[in-house]
XYZ file of C-alpha atoms in Angstrom:
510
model
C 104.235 14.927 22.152
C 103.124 12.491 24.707
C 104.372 8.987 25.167
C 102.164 5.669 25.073
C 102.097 4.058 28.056
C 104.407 0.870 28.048
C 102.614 -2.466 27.464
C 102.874 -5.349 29.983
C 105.104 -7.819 29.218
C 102.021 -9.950 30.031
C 99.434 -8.645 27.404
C 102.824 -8.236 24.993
C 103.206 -12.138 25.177
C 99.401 -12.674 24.463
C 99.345 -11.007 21.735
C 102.459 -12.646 20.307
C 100.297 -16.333 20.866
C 103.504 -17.217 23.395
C 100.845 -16.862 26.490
C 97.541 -18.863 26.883
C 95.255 -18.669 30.143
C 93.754 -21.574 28.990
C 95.595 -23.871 27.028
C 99.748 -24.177 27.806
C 101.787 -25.370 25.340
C 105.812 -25.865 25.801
C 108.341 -24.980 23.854
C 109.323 -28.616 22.026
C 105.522 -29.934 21.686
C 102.165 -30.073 22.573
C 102.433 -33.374 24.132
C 105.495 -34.747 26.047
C 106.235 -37.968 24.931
C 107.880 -40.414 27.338
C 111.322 -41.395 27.231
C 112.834 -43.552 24.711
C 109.333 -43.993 22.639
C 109.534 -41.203 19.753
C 106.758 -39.801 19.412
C 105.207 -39.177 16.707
C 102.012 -36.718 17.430
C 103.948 -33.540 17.747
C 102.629 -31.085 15.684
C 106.345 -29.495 14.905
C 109.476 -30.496 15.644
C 111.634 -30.209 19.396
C 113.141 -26.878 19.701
C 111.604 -24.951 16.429
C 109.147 -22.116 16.251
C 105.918 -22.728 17.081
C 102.741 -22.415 14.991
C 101.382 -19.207 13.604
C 99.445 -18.222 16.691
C 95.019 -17.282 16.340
C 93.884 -13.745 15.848
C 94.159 -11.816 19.033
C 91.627 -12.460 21.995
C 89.627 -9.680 22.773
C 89.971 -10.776 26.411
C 93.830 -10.639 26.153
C 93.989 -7.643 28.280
C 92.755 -9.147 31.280
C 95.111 -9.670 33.756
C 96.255 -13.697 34.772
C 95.356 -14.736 38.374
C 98.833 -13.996 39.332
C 99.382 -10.734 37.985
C 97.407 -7.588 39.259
C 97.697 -4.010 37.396
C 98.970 -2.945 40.605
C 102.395 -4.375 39.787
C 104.990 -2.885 37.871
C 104.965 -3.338 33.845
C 107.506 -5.932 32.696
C 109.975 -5.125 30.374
C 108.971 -6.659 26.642
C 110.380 -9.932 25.875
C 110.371 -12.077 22.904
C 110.234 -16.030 23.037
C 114.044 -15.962 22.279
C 115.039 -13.857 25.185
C 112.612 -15.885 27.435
C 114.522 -19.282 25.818
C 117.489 -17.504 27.048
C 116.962 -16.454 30.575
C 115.566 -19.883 31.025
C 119.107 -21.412 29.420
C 121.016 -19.216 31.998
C 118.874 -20.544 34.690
C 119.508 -24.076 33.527
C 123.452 -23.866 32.928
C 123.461 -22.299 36.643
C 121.730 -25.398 37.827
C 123.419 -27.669 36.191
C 126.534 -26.379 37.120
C 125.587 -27.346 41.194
C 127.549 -29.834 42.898
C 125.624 -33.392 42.964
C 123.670 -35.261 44.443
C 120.934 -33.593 45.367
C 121.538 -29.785 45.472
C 119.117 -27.386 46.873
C 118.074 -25.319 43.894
C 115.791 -22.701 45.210
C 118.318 -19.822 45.969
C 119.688 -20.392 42.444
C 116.172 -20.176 40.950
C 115.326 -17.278 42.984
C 118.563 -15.692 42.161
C 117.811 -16.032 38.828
C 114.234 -14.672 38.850
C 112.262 -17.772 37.923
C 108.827 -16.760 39.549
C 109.078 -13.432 37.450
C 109.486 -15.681 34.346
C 107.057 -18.310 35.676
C 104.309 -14.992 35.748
C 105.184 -14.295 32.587
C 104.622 -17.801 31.135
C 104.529 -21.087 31.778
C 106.561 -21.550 29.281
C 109.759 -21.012 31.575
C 108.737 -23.869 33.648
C 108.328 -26.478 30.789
C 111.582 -24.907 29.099
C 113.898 -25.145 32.483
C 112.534 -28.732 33.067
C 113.699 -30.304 29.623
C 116.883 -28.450 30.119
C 117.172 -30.530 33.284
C 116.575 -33.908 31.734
C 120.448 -35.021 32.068
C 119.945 -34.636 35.805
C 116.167 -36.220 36.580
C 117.240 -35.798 40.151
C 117.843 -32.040 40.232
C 114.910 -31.550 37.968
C 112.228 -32.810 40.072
C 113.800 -30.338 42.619
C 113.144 -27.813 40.850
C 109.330 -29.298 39.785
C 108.869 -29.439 43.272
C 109.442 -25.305 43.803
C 107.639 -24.589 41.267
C 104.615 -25.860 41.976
C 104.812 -23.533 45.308
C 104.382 -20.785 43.187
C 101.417 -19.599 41.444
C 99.938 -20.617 38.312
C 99.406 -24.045 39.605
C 101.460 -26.523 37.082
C 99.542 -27.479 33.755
C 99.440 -31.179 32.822
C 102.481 -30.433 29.991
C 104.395 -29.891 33.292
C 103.641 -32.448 35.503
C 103.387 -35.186 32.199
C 107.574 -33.842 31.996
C 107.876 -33.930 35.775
C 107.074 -37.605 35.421
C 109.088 -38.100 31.936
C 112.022 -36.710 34.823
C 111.163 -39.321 37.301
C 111.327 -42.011 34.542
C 114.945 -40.607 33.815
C 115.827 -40.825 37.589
C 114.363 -44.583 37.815
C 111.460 -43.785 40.334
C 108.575 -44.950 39.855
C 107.187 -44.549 43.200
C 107.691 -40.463 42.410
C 105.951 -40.796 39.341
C 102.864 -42.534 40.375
C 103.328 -39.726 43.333
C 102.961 -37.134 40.756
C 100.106 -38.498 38.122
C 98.217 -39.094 41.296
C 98.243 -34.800 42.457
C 97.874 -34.433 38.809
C 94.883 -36.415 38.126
C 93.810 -34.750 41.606
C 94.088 -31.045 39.741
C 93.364 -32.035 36.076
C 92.004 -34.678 33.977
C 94.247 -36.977 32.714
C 95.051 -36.956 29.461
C 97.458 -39.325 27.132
C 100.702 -37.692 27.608
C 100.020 -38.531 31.191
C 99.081 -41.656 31.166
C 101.744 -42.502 28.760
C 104.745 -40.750 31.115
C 103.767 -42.812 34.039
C 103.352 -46.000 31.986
C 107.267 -44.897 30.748
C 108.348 -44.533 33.940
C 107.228 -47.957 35.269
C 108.666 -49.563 31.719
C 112.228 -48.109 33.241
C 111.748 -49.471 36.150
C 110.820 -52.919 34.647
C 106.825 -52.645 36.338
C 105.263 -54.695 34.106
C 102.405 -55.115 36.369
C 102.409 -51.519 36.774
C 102.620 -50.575 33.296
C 100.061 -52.938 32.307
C 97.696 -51.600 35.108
C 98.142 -48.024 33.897
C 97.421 -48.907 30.143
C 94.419 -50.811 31.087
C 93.164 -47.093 33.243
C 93.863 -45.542 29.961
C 91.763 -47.953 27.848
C 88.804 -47.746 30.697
C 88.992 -43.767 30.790
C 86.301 -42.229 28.918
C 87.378 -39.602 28.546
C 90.438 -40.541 26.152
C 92.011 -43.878 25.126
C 95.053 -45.068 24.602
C 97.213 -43.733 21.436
C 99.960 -45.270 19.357
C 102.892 -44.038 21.861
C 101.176 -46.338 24.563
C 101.259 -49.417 21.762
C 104.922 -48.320 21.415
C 105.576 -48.238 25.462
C 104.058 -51.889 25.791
C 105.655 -52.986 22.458
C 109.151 -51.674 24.010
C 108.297 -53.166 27.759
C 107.833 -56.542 26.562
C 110.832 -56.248 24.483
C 112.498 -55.656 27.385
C 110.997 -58.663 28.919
C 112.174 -61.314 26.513
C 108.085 -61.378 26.075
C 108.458 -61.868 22.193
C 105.215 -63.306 21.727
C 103.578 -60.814 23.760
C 105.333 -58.408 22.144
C 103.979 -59.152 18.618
C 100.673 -59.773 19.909
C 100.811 -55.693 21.035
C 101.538 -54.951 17.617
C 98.504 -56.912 16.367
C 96.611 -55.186 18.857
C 97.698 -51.932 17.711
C 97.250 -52.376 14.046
C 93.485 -53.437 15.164
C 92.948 -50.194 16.806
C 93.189 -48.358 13.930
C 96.564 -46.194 14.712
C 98.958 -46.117 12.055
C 102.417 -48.025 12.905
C 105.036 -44.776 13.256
C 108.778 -44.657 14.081
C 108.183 -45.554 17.476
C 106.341 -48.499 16.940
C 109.297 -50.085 14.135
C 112.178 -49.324 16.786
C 110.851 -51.135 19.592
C 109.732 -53.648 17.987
C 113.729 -54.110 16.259
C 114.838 -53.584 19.799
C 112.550 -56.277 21.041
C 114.196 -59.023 18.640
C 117.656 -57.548 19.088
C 116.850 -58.579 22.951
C 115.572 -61.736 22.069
C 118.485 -62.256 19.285
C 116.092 -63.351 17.022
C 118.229 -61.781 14.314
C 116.036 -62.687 11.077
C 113.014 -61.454 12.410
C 114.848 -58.150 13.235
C 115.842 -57.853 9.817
C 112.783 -58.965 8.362
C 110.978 -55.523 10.615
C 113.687 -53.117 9.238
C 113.353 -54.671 5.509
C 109.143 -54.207 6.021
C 110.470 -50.262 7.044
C 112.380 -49.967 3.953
C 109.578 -51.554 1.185
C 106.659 -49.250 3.068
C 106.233 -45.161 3.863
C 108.200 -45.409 7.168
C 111.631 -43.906 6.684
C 114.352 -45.366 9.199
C 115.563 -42.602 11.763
C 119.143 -42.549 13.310
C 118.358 -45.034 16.294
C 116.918 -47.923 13.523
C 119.900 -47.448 11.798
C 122.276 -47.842 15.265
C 119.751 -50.929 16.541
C 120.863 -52.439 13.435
C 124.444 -52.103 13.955
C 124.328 -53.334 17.210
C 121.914 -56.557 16.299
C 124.688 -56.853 13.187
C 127.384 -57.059 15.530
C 126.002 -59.498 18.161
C 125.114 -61.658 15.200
C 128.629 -61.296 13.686
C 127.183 -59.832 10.542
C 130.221 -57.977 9.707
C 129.596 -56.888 6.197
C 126.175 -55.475 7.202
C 127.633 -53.954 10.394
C 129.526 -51.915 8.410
C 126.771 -50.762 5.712
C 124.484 -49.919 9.118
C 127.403 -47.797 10.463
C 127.664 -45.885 7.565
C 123.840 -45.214 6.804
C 123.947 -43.733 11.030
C 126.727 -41.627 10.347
C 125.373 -40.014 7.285
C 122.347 -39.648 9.268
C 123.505 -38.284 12.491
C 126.642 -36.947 11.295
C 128.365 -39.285 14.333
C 128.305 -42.797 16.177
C 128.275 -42.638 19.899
C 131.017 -44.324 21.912
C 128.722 -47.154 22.502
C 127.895 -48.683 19.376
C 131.522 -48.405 18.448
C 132.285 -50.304 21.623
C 129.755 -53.067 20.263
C 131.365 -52.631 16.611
C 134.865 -53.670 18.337
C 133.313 -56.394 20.147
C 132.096 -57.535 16.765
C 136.207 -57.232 14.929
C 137.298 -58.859 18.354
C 135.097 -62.029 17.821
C 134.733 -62.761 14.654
C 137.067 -63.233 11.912
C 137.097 -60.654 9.026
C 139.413 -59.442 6.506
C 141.588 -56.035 7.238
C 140.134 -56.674 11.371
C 143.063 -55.520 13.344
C 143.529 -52.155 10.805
C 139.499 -51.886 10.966
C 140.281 -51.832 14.659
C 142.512 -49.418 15.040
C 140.646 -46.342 12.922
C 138.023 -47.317 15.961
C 140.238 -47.093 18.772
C 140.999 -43.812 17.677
C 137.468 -42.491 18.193
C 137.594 -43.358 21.637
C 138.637 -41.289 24.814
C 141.350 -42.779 27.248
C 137.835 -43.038 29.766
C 135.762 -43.963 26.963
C 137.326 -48.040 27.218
C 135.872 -50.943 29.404
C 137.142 -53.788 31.359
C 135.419 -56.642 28.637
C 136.861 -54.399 25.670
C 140.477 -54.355 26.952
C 140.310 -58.448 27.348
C 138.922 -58.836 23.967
C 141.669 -56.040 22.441
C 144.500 -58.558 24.213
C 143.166 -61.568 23.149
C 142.488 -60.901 19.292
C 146.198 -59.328 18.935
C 147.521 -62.347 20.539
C 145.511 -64.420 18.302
C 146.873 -62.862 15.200
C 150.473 -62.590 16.827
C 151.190 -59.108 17.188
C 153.002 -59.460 20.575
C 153.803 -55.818 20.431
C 149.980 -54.982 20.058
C 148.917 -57.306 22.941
C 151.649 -56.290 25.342
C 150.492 -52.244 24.885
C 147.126 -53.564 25.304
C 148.122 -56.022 28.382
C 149.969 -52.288 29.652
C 146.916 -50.176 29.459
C 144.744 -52.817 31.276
C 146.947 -52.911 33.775
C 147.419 -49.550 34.320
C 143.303 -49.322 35.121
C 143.426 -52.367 37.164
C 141.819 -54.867 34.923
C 141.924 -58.372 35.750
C 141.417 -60.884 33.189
C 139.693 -64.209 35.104
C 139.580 -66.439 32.180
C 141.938 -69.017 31.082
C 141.045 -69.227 27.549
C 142.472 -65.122 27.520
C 145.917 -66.110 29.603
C 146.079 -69.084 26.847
C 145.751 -67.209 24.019
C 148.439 -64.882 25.511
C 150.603 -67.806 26.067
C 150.532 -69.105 22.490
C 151.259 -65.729 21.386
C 154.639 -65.580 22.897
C 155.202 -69.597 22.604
C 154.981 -68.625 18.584
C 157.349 -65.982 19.004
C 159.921 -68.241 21.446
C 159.655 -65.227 23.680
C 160.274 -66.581 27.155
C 162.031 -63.257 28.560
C 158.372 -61.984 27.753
C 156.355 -64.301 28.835
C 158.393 -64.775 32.190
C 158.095 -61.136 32.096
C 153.793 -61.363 31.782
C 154.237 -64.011 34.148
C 155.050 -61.669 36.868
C 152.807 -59.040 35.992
C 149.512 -61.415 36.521
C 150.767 -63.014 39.604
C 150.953 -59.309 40.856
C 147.930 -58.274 39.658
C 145.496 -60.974 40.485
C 145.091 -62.556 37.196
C 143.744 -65.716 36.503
C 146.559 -67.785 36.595
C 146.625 -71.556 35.105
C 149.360 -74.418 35.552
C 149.249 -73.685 31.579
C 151.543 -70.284 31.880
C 154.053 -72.204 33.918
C 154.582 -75.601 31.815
C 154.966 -72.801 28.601
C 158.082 -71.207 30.483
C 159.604 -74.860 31.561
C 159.244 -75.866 27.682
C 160.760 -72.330 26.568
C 163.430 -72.271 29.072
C 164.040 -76.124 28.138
C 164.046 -75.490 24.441
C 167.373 -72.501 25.345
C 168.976 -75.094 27.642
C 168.177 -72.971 30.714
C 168.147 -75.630 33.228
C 168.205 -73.844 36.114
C 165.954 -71.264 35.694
C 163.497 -74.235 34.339
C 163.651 -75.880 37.647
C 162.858 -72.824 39.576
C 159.427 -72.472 37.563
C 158.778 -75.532 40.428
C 159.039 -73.443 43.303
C 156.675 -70.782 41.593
C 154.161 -73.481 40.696
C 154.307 -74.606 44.758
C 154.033 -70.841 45.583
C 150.350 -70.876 43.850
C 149.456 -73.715 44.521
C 149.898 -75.572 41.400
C 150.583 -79.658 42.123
C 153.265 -81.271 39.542
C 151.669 -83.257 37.191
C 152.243 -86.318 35.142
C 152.853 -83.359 32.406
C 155.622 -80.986 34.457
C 157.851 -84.190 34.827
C 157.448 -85.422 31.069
C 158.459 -81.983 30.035
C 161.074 -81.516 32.335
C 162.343 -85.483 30.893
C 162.403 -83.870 27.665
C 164.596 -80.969 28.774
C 167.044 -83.414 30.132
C 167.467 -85.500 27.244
C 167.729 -82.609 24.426
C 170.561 -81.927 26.486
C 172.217 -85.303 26.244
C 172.227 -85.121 30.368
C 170.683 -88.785 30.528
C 171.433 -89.166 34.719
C 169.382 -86.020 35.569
C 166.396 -87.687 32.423
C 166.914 -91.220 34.571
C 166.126 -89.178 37.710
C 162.769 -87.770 36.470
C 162.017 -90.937 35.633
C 162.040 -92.351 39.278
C 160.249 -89.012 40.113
C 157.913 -89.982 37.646
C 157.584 -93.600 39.112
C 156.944 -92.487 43.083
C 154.761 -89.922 42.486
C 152.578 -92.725 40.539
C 152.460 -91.277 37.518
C 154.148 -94.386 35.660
C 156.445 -94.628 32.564
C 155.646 -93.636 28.804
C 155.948 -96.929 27.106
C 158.372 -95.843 24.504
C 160.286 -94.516 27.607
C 162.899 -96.735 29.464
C 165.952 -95.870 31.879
C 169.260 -95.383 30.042
């Protein structure tokens, strides 16, 4: 019996609709819609399979420009096994030392022009793989497109979409320029460079590109560059700008999507401008526009600025029903939010938080706020753990109203081995210090009769700087009398008196 000849991985892929000559299409969508704007014209979903492809061209035996019969047959391959020699590629790159690794032996390691002849595909795959390092993906855009088929617009639209990631604009307008040099722009494109300047706060820029896109005949702009605008003047604190996009975009006949409700919540979460950003989401809810994950995290974070704890808390739970999760971030903001305002069950509330959170996951502001709530609501031992981990990552609190707050904490408790304890700790680690923390020990160490080590609080004041005041010798008067030690009171007195500070009038020498 004789054998078939073995089909070319090529022709196999044509027929199978995952290879067009003409038209490429990637792996996630048709289009590639810029960062941070959802898009909304993707004809299925990121990462699922794609349409059922046309009949079979009768011209799907020919041979692509890069591919000759003379070279050896590939093996067959299926869209999954392409998927996952791409992933392979992309956890080897990934895996390079940063910043700016040379990926080329890697890629050729890894047979990427082989791939790249078998589809484009690969290319557009391996490059929104990359999109966690923008850097190290425009590296590898920029071997690629030394190979041959020259890149399609789907892969020079991501290349830009990349260069938006790495916040460089200059390499974006760099790249729509050799594309609209090969091709003819289309939306995607004009939409990934107007992204790109929107991250790199261009408003001139991005305003400029729209503008091409609304004098280029040959398409117009679409409801993702409404949403790009929308979400630039956001940005901008441009509210009325802002809304006057969305009345522009209702005009033009696209329907409001996703997109469109985020940035404009986003915009007035910017702009605080907390009823109107309730007002948008309560518009989503009463028409056909179903809130995604991110509306639903916008809202807690716009709830939390605001203080809005009750509806915090209803936002957090619609998120993580949707998602499943709530990233580190917008629990950060949901502490913030316990920290500030007062609300019933706040320090337990905190707590089931703080367990969420890595030991790396924590920030300077949050540690401050942690201290000064506990010391508000007197749980010494709770401030003093969180006073120990801030110090331990070299924190420094610089405002009085925290070291205060601290202060009154262990006043409350008559604590003064603590506080003289604390003391020490902020001189050493370049706290703000205030002539506040030092009058608290002289009262403290007055109130237990500890004369001595009351006077020597002077000498640390002096140290730092602090003058005595009209204050320090009224306390340390005090001190004297509780005592019944009326020479050392009389003695303050004439301190008092030559420093110019004068008497109390219902105080007189004994």
């Amino acid at each position: 019996m004789s054998r078939r000849p073995a089909r070319s991985l090529l022709s196999l892929l044509r027929r199978r609709g995952l290879h067009d000559s003409t038209t490429h299409r990637s792996f996630a969508s048709v289009s590639v819609p810029p960062d941070g704007i959802p898009s909304t014209s993707s004809p299925w979903p990121p990462y699922s399979p794609p349409p059922t492809p046309p009949p079979p061209d009768p011209a799907g035996t020919r041979w692509s420009a890069s591919w000759s019969p003379a070279s050896p047959p590939l093996p067959p391959c299926t869209a999954a096994q392409l998927r996952a020699a791409v992933s392979s590629i992309a956890a080897s790159l990934l895996a390079l030392p940063e910043p700016d690794p040379n990926p080329a032996p890697d890629l050729q390691a890894h047979s990427f022009p082989t791939l790249l002849a078998v589809s484009p595909l690969a290319s557009l795959e391996l490059l929104s793989l990359l999109r966690p390092r923008p850097r190290l993906g425009l590296a590898v855009f920029s071997f690629r497109r030394e190979l041959s088929p020259a890149p399609t617009l789907d892969e020079f639209a991501l290349a830009i979409s990349l260069a938006s990631r790495a916040r460089d604009p200059a390499a974006a307008a760099a790249l729509f320029a050799d594309a609209a040099t090969a091709h003819s722009p289309d939306q995607a494109l004009y939409n990934a460079l107007m992204a790109a300047y929107m991250h790199g706060g261009l408003l001139d820029s991005c305003l400029e590109a729209f503008h091409a896109l609304e004098r280029d005949p040959r398409c117009g702009p679409n409801v993702d560059s409404y949403n790009i605008l929308i979400s630039l003047f956001g940005r901008s604190l441009l509210v009325d700008h802002m809304e006057a996009t969305l009345r522009s975009l209702d005009a033009s006949g696209h329907p409001r999507t996703i997109g469109t409700y985020n940035a404009i919540i986003a915009g007035y979460l910017t702009a605080w401008m907390w009823d109107k950003m309730e007002a948008v989401f309560q518009e989503m809810l009463s028409g056909h526009i179903i809130p995604d994950t991110t509306t639903h995290l916008l809202m807690l974070r716009g709830y939390a600025h605001a203080g809005m704890i009750y509806k915090m808390e209803q936002a957090y739970e619609r998120a993580y029903k949707h998602a499943g999760k709530v990233d580190n971030v917008h629990i950060r903001a949901m502490l913030g939010a316990y920290c500030k305002f007062d609300h019933v069950d706040r320090i337990q509330k905190i707590e089931e938080l703080l367990q969420r959170l890595g030991p790396d996951d924590y920030r300077p502001w949050l540690y401050v706020l942690l201290i000064r709530v506990y010391a508000k609501e007197g749980l010494v031992e709770g401030m003093e753990l969180r006073i120990a981990e801030a110090l331990e990552r070299n924190v420094i609190v610089t405002t009085v109203q925290v070291m205060r707050s601290i202060i009154s904490s262990y006043f409350q408790c008559d604590a003064v081995d603590k506080l003289a304890r604390f003391v020490r700790q902020a001189e050493e680690a370049g706290w703000k210090l205030c002539r506040s923390l030092y009058h608290c020990k002289m009262v403290m160490y007055g109130k237990h009769q500890r004369l001595e080590e009351m006077h020597g609080v002077l000498d640390e004041m002096e140290c730092f700087k602090f003058d005595r005041t009209k204050k320090t010798f009224w306390i340390m008067h005090k001190a004297y009398v509780s005592c019944g030690r009326t020479t050392e009171a009389n003695t303050i007195l004439g301190m008092m008196w030559k420093h110019g500070f004068g008497l109390p009038h219902s105080v007189s020498f004994q």
